CSV table of C-alpha atoms and ligand atoms in Angstrom, one decimal:
chain,number,residue,atom,x,y,z
A,11,MET,CA,0.0,0.0,0.0
A,12,ILE,CA,2.8,2.4,1.0
A,13,GLU,CA,4.7,1.4,-2.1
A,14,LYS,CA,1.7,2.1,-4.3
A,15,ARG,CA,1.3,5.5,-2.7
A,16,ARG,CA,5.0,6.3,-3.3
A,17,VAL,CA,4.8,5.4,-7.0
A,18,PHE,CA,1.6,7.5,-7.3
A,19,ILE,CA,3.4,10.5,-5.7
A,20,GLN,CA,6.4,10.0,-8.0
A,21,LYS,CA,4.1,10.0,-11.0
A,22,LEU,CA,2.4,13.2,-9.9
A,23,ALA,CA,5.8,14.9,-9.4
A,24,GLY,CA,6.8,13.8,-12.9
A,25,LEU,CA,3.6,15.1,-14.4
A,26,SER,CA,3.9,18.5,-12.8
A,27,LEU,CA,7.5,18.8,-14.0
A,28,ALA,CA,6.5,17.7,-17.5
A,29,SER,CA,3.7,20.2,-17.5
A,30,MET,CA,6.1,23.0,-16.6
A,31,VAL,CA,8.3,22.3,-19.7
A,32,GLY,CA,7.8,25.2,-22.2
A,33,CYS,CA,5.8,27.3,-19.7
A,34,LYS,CA,7.1,30.7,-18.9
A,35,PRO,CA,6.1,32.1,-15.5
A,36,LEU,CA,4.1,35.4,-15.8
A,37,VAL,CA,6.3,37.1,-13.3
A,38,ALA,CA,9.8,36.7,-11.9
A,39,ALA,CA,10.3,34.1,-9.2
A,40,SER,CA,10.0,35.3,-5.6
A,41,ALA,CA,13.7,35.9,-5.0
A,42,PRO,CA,14.2,39.6,-4.1
A,43,VAL,CA,15.2,41.6,-7.2
A,44,LYS,CA,17.7,44.4,-6.8
A,45,ARG,CA,16.5,47.3,-8.9
A,46,THR,CA,17.5,50.8,-9.3
A,47,GLY,CA,15.2,53.3,-10.9
A,48,LYS,CA,13.8,56.8,-11.1
A,49,PRO,CA,11.9,57.7,-8.0
A,50,ILE,CA,8.2,58.6,-8.4
A,51,ILE,CA,5.3,59.3,-6.2
A,52,LEU,CA,1.6,59.0,-6.9
A,53,SER,CA,-1.3,60.1,-4.7
A,54,THR,CA,-5.0,60.4,-4.8
A,55,TRP,CA,-6.7,63.7,-5.5
A,56,ASP,CA,-4.9,67.1,-5.6
A,57,ASN,CA,-2.3,66.6,-2.9
A,58,LYS,CA,0.6,68.6,-4.2
A,59,PRO,CA,2.0,69.7,-0.8
A,60,ALA,CA,2.0,66.0,0.4
A,61,ASN,CA,3.8,64.8,-2.8
A,62,ASN,CA,6.3,67.7,-2.5
A,63,ARG,CA,7.1,66.6,1.1
A,64,ALA,CA,7.5,63.0,0.0
A,65,TRP,CA,9.7,64.1,-2.9
A,66,GLU,CA,12.1,65.9,-0.5
A,67,ILE,CA,12.8,62.4,0.9
A,68,LEU,CA,12.9,60.4,-2.3
A,69,SER,CA,15.0,62.9,-4.3
A,70,THR,CA,17.7,62.7,-1.7
A,71,GLY,CA,17.9,59.0,-1.8
A,72,GLY,CA,15.4,58.3,1.1
A,73,ARG,CA,13.3,55.3,1.5
A,74,ALA,CA,9.8,55.1,-0.1
A,75,LEU,CA,8.4,54.1,3.3
A,76,ASP,CA,9.6,57.3,4.9
A,77,ALA,CA,8.5,59.3,1.9
A,78,VAL,CA,4.8,58.1,2.0
A,79,GLU,CA,4.6,58.4,5.7
A,80,GLN,CA,5.9,62.0,5.8
A,81,GLY,CA,4.0,62.9,2.7
A,82,VAL,CA,0.5,62.0,3.9
A,83,MET,CA,1.3,63.6,7.3
A,84,ILE,CA,1.0,67.0,5.5
A,85,THR,CA,-2.6,66.2,4.5
A,86,GLU,CA,-3.4,64.9,8.0
A,87,ALA,CA,-2.4,68.2,9.5
A,88,ASP,CA,-4.3,70.4,7.0
A,89,PRO,CA,-7.4,71.8,8.6
A,90,ASN,CA,-8.9,72.6,5.2
A,91,ASP,CA,-9.0,69.0,4.1
A,92,THR,CA,-12.3,67.9,5.5
A,93,SER,CA,-11.8,64.2,4.8
A,94,VAL,CA,-8.4,63.4,6.3
A,95,GLY,CA,-7.0,63.9,9.8
A,96,TYR,CA,-7.3,67.3,11.5
A,97,GLY,CA,-10.4,69.1,10.2
A,98,GLY,CA,-12.0,65.9,9.0
A,99,PHE,CA,-15.8,65.9,9.1
A,100,PRO,CA,-17.0,63.9,12.1
A,101,ASP,CA,-19.4,61.0,12.5
A,102,ARG,CA,-23.1,61.5,13.2
A,103,ASP,CA,-22.3,62.1,16.9
A,104,GLY,CA,-19.6,64.7,16.2
A,105,ASN,CA,-16.6,62.5,16.8
A,106,VAL,CA,-13.6,62.8,14.4
A,107,THR,CA,-12.4,59.2,14.0
A,108,LEU,CA,-9.4,58.3,11.8
A,109,ASP,CA,-8.3,55.2,9.9
A,110,ALA,CA,-4.8,54.7,8.3
A,111,CYS,CA,-2.4,52.0,7.2
A,112,ILE,CA,1.1,51.7,5.8
A,113,MET,CA,3.0,48.9,4.0
A,114,ASP,CA,6.6,48.5,2.9
A,115,GLU,CA,8.5,46.7,0.3
A,116,LYS,CA,8.9,43.6,2.5
A,117,GLY,CA,5.2,43.3,3.1
A,118,ARG,CA,5.4,44.6,6.6
A,119,CYS,CA,2.4,46.6,7.5
A,120,GLY,CA,0.7,48.5,10.3
A,121,ALA,CA,-2.7,50.1,10.7
A,122,VAL,CA,-5.1,51.9,13.1
A,123,ALA,CA,-8.8,52.3,13.0
A,124,TYR,CA,-11.4,54.3,14.9
A,125,LEU,CA,-8.6,56.4,16.4
A,126,GLN,CA,-9.5,59.7,18.0
A,127,HIS,CA,-7.6,62.8,19.1
A,128,ILE,CA,-4.3,62.0,17.4
A,129,MET,CA,-3.2,64.3,14.6
A,130,HIS,CA,-1.2,61.7,12.7
A,131,PRO,CA,-2.8,58.3,12.5
A,132,ILE,CA,-0.2,57.3,9.9
A,133,ARG,CA,2.6,57.8,12.4
A,134,VAL,CA,0.7,55.5,14.8
A,135,ALA,CA,0.2,52.9,12.1
A,136,ARG,CA,4.0,53.0,11.4
A,137,LEU,CA,4.7,52.5,15.0
A,138,VAL,CA,2.3,49.6,15.3
A,139,MET,CA,4.3,48.1,12.4
A,140,ASP,CA,7.7,48.9,13.8
A,141,LYS,CA,7.2,48.4,17.6
A,142,THR,CA,4.4,45.9,18.2
A,143,PRO,CA,3.9,42.2,17.3
A,144,HIS,CA,0.5,43.2,15.7
A,145,TRP,CA,-0.6,44.8,12.5
A,146,MET,CA,-3.6,46.8,13.7
A,147,LEU,CA,-4.8,48.6,16.8
A,148,VAL,CA,-8.2,50.2,17.1
A,149,GLY,CA,-10.1,52.7,19.2
A,150,ASP,CA,-9.0,53.2,22.8
A,151,GLY,CA,-6.2,50.7,22.4
A,152,ALA,CA,-4.8,52.6,19.5
A,153,LEU,CA,-5.1,55.9,21.4
A,154,ALA,CA,-3.4,54.4,24.5
A,155,PHE,CA,-0.6,53.2,22.3
A,156,ALA,CA,-0.2,56.6,20.6
A,157,LEU,CA,-0.1,58.4,24.0
A,158,ALA,CA,2.4,55.9,25.3
A,159,GLU,CA,4.6,56.7,22.3
A,160,GLY,CA,4.6,60.3,23.3
A,161,MET,CA,1.9,61.7,21.0
A,162,LYS,CA,-0.4,64.5,22.1
A,163,LYS,CA,-4.1,64.2,22.6
A,164,GLU,CA,-5.8,67.0,20.6
A,165,ASN,CA,-9.2,68.2,19.6
A,166,LEU,CA,-9.4,67.4,15.8
A,167,LEU,CA,-12.9,68.9,15.3
A,168,THR,CA,-12.2,72.4,13.7
A,169,PRO,CA,-14.8,75.1,13.9
A,170,LYS,CA,-15.4,74.7,10.1
A,171,ALA,CA,-16.1,70.9,10.5
A,172,GLU,CA,-18.3,71.5,13.5
A,173,ALA,CA,-20.3,74.1,11.7
A,174,ALA,CA,-20.8,71.7,8.7
A,175,TRP,CA,-21.8,68.9,11.1
A,176,ARG,CA,-24.4,71.1,12.9
A,177,GLU,CA,-25.8,72.1,9.5
A,178,TRP,CA,-26.0,68.4,8.5
A,179,LEU,CA,-27.8,67.6,11.7
A,180,LYS,CA,-30.7,69.8,10.5
A,181,SER,CA,-31.5,67.3,7.8
A,182,SER,CA,-29.5,64.2,8.9
A,183,ASN,CA,-29.5,63.2,5.3
A,184,TYR,CA,-26.6,60.7,4.7
A,185,LYS,CA,-24.9,61.4,1.4
A,186,PRO,CA,-22.7,58.8,-0.2
A,187,ILE,CA,-19.2,59.8,-1.1
A,188,SER,CA,-19.0,61.8,-4.3
A,189,SER,CA,-16.5,64.2,-5.9
A,190,GLU,CA,-17.8,67.0,-3.7
A,191,ASN,CA,-17.4,64.9,-0.5
A,192,HIS,CA,-14.2,63.1,-1.5
A,193,ASP,CA,-12.0,61.4,0.9
A,194,THR,CA,-8.7,59.8,1.7
A,195,ILE,CA,-5.2,60.3,0.6
A,196,GLY,CA,-3.6,57.1,-0.7
A,197,MET,CA,0.0,57.5,-1.7
A,198,VAL,CA,2.4,55.0,-3.3
A,199,ALA,CA,6.1,55.6,-4.1
A,200,LEU,CA,9.1,53.9,-5.7
A,201,ASP,CA,12.5,54.9,-4.4
A,202,GLN,CA,15.9,55.1,-6.0
A,203,ASN,CA,16.6,51.6,-4.8
A,204,GLY,CA,13.6,50.3,-6.7
A,205,GLN,CA,11.6,49.7,-3.5
A,206,LEU,CA,7.9,50.3,-3.2
A,207,SER,CA,5.8,51.5,-0.2
A,208,GLY,CA,2.4,52.9,0.3
A,209,ALA,CA,0.3,54.8,2.9
A,210,CYS,CA,-3.4,55.5,3.2
A,211,THR,CA,-5.2,57.8,5.7
A,212,THR,CA,-8.7,59.2,6.1
A,213,SER,CA,-11.3,60.5,8.5
A,214,GLY,CA,-13.7,58.3,6.5
A,215,ALA,CA,-17.2,59.0,5.3
A,216,ALA,CA,-18.6,62.2,6.7
A,217,TRP,CA,-21.6,61.6,9.0
A,218,LYS,CA,-20.9,57.9,9.2
A,219,MET,CA,-22.4,55.8,12.0
A,220,LYS,CA,-20.4,55.8,15.2
A,221,GLY,CA,-17.8,53.0,15.0
A,222,ARG,CA,-17.9,52.7,11.2
A,223,VAL,CA,-14.5,51.8,9.6
A,224,GLY,CA,-13.9,51.9,5.9
A,225,ASP,CA,-11.4,50.4,3.5
A,226,SER,CA,-8.5,52.8,4.2
A,227,PRO,CA,-6.9,50.9,7.2
A,228,ILE,CA,-7.5,47.5,5.6
A,229,ILE,CA,-4.4,46.0,3.9
A,230,GLY,CA,-5.6,44.6,0.6
A,231,ALA,CA,-8.6,47.0,0.4
A,232,GLY,CA,-7.4,50.6,0.7
A,233,LEU,CA,-3.8,49.8,0.2
A,234,TYR,CA,-1.5,47.0,-1.0
A,235,VAL,CA,2.2,46.7,-1.8
A,236,ASP,CA,3.8,43.7,-3.5
A,237,ASN,CA,7.4,44.6,-4.4
A,238,GLU,CA,7.5,42.0,-7.1
A,239,VAL,CA,4.6,43.7,-8.9
A,240,GLY,CA,3.5,47.1,-7.7
A,241,ALA,CA,1.6,49.2,-5.2
A,242,ALA,CA,-2.1,50.3,-5.3
A,243,SER,CA,-4.5,52.4,-3.3
A,244,ALA,CA,-8.1,53.4,-3.3
A,245,THR,CA,-10.3,56.4,-2.5
A,246,GLY,CA,-14.1,56.5,-2.4
A,247,LEU,CA,-16.8,54.5,-0.8
A,248,GLY,CA,-15.0,52.0,1.5
A,249,GLU,CA,-17.9,49.6,1.6
A,250,MET,CA,-17.5,49.1,-2.1
A,251,VAL,CA,-13.7,48.7,-2.1
A,252,VAL,CA,-13.6,46.2,0.8
A,253,ARG,CA,-16.0,43.8,-1.0
A,254,ALA,CA,-13.6,43.6,-3.9
A,255,CYS,CA,-10.3,43.6,-1.9
A,256,GLY,CA,-9.7,46.6,-4.2
A,257,ALA,CA,-6.0,47.3,-3.9
A,258,HIS,CA,-5.1,43.6,-3.9
A,259,THR,CA,-7.2,42.9,-6.9
A,260,ILE,CA,-5.4,45.7,-8.8
A,261,ILE,CA,-2.0,44.1,-7.9
A,262,GLU,CA,-3.2,40.7,-9.1
A,263,PHE,CA,-4.4,42.1,-12.4
A,264,MET,CA,-0.9,43.7,-12.8
A,265,ARG,CA,0.7,40.4,-11.9
A,266,GLN,CA,-1.1,38.9,-14.9
A,267,GLY,CA,0.4,41.6,-17.1
A,268,LEU,CA,-2.0,44.5,-17.2
A,269,SER,CA,-0.7,48.0,-17.0
A,270,PRO,CA,-1.5,50.0,-13.8
A,271,GLU,CA,-4.3,51.9,-15.6
A,272,MET,CA,-5.9,48.8,-17.1
A,273,ALA,CA,-5.6,47.0,-13.7
A,274,CYS,CA,-7.5,49.8,-12.0
A,275,LYS,CA,-10.2,49.8,-14.8
A,276,LYS,CA,-10.7,46.1,-14.6
A,277,THR,CA,-11.1,46.3,-10.9
A,278,LEU,CA,-13.8,49.0,-11.2
A,279,GLU,CA,-15.5,46.9,-13.9
A,280,ARG,CA,-15.5,43.9,-11.6
A,281,ILE,CA,-17.0,45.9,-8.8
A,282,ILE,CA,-19.8,47.3,-10.9
A,283,ARG,CA,-20.5,43.9,-12.5
A,284,LEU,CA,-20.8,42.2,-9.2
A,285,TRP,CA,-22.5,45.1,-7.3
A,286,PRO,CA,-24.3,47.3,-9.8
A,287,GLU,CA,-26.0,49.1,-6.9
A,288,HIS,CA,-22.7,50.9,-6.3
A,289,LYS,CA,-22.8,52.6,-9.8
A,290,GLY,CA,-24.0,55.9,-8.4
A,291,GLN,CA,-21.0,56.3,-6.1
A,292,GLN,CA,-17.5,57.6,-6.6
A,293,LEU,CA,-14.5,55.5,-6.4
A,294,GLY,CA,-10.9,56.3,-7.5
A,295,LEU,CA,-8.1,53.8,-7.9
A,296,LEU,CA,-4.4,54.3,-8.5
A,297,ALA,CA,-1.4,52.0,-9.0
A,298,ILE,CA,2.3,52.0,-9.7
A,299,ASP,CA,4.3,49.1,-11.0
A,300,ASN,CA,7.8,48.1,-9.9
A,301,GLN,CA,9.3,49.9,-12.9
A,302,GLY,CA,7.7,53.2,-12.0
A,303,ASN,CA,4.8,53.1,-14.5
A,304,ILE,CA,1.7,54.7,-13.1
A,305,GLY,CA,-2.0,54.8,-13.8
A,306,GLY,CA,-5.4,55.2,-12.3
A,307,TYR,CA,-9.1,55.1,-13.1
A,308,GLY,CA,-12.2,56.7,-11.6
A,309,LEU,CA,-15.7,55.4,-11.5
A,310,ARG,CA,-17.1,58.8,-12.2
A,311,PRO,CA,-15.7,62.2,-13.4
A,312,GLY,CA,-14.0,64.4,-10.8
A,313,TYR,CA,-11.3,62.0,-9.6
A,314,LYS,CA,-7.7,63.3,-9.8
A,315,MET,CA,-4.3,62.1,-8.9
A,316,THR,CA,-1.0,63.9,-8.1
A,317,VAL,CA,2.2,62.7,-9.6
A,318,THR,CA,5.7,63.8,-8.7
A,319,ASP,CA,9.0,62.8,-10.3
A,320,ASP,CA,12.2,64.6,-11.4
A,321,SER,CA,10.1,66.7,-13.8
A,322,GLY,CA,8.0,68.1,-10.9
A,323,THR,CA,4.6,67.8,-9.4
A,324,ARG,CA,1.4,67.9,-11.4
A,325,VAL,CA,-2.2,66.9,-11.1
A,326,VAL,CA,-3.5,64.4,-13.7
A,327,VAL,CA,-7.0,63.5,-14.5
A,328,PRO,CA,-7.5,59.8,-15.1
A,329,LYS,CA,-10.2,58.3,-17.3
A,330,HIS,CA,-13.5,57.2,-15.8
A,331,LEU,CA,-16.0,54.5,-16.4
A,332,PHE,CA,-19.3,56.4,-16.2
A,333,GLU,CA,-20.6,60.0,-16.4
A,334,TRP,CA,-22.7,61.3,-13.6
A,335,ASP,CA,-26.3,60.4,-14.4
B,498,LIG,N1,-12.3,55.4,1.5
B,498,LIG,C1,-12.5,55.9,2.8
B,498,LIG,C2,-13.7,55.4,3.5
B,498,LIG,O1,-14.6,54.8,2.9
B,498,LIG,O2,-13.7,55.5,4.7
């Protein structure tokens, strides 16, 4: 019996070897590849100051991981950005709650969700990655960790955001995310050593239910980095991105040979095919491959991306699938 089983296994091994003859793998084998390249940064929406900060790091030989972290911190501290960090619109009860994640070229990652009172959730996510045995901390635990790491407890609800919330309370009409109520900075970067990293940070959907968490802190949904292939991020209605594991799906399409732009388009098409009820929402995707080629796609008009390389920083308008009805 044992002998029969041994022969069977040998035959199987022979078969799989034979079936590999003449087949070319679609991507390089998993051994780390040493690359050098031209650094480049891509972020969601018009986030020029964030890209410029990230560029200060990349252009002087810094690491993509540090560039994306420092870059998105600019947006987190901007009181005029009502969908990220300080100044973000609150939930229905007036609480500003923040979600963020970060991922590096080795697949190391850290995240926080439902974090309150801390200006830089991306810094906390980085510290979760660097200093804890975990990948994500949420709520009071994330806050306690941030305070233990020396961060300050602050009021993140600006007078502008509070006034908008009080105005919203008059109707309490929950609006889905659109180009007027856009959200989230997702930033991906390739450094001079050919290493990729990404960061994603948001205050989430304005007027969300207390406790709601979107796609932005979820590795594989709001952000994914695979140094063999590329890095991708998402902005828009998190409920829609999570269902499709958006950022990871983009990377898998790129692994099969699609360009960053086509991989984003195919991901949007899949989402709408599977869940056509999301067609009226906004969703923006972006991606970079490990050679520094970039691309993105919007579900609806209005989505923008910011790109920075050695020719400067500019805002680009990707294609979209549908017009607004
Ligand atoms: N994409 C951000 C959110 O849905 O929270």
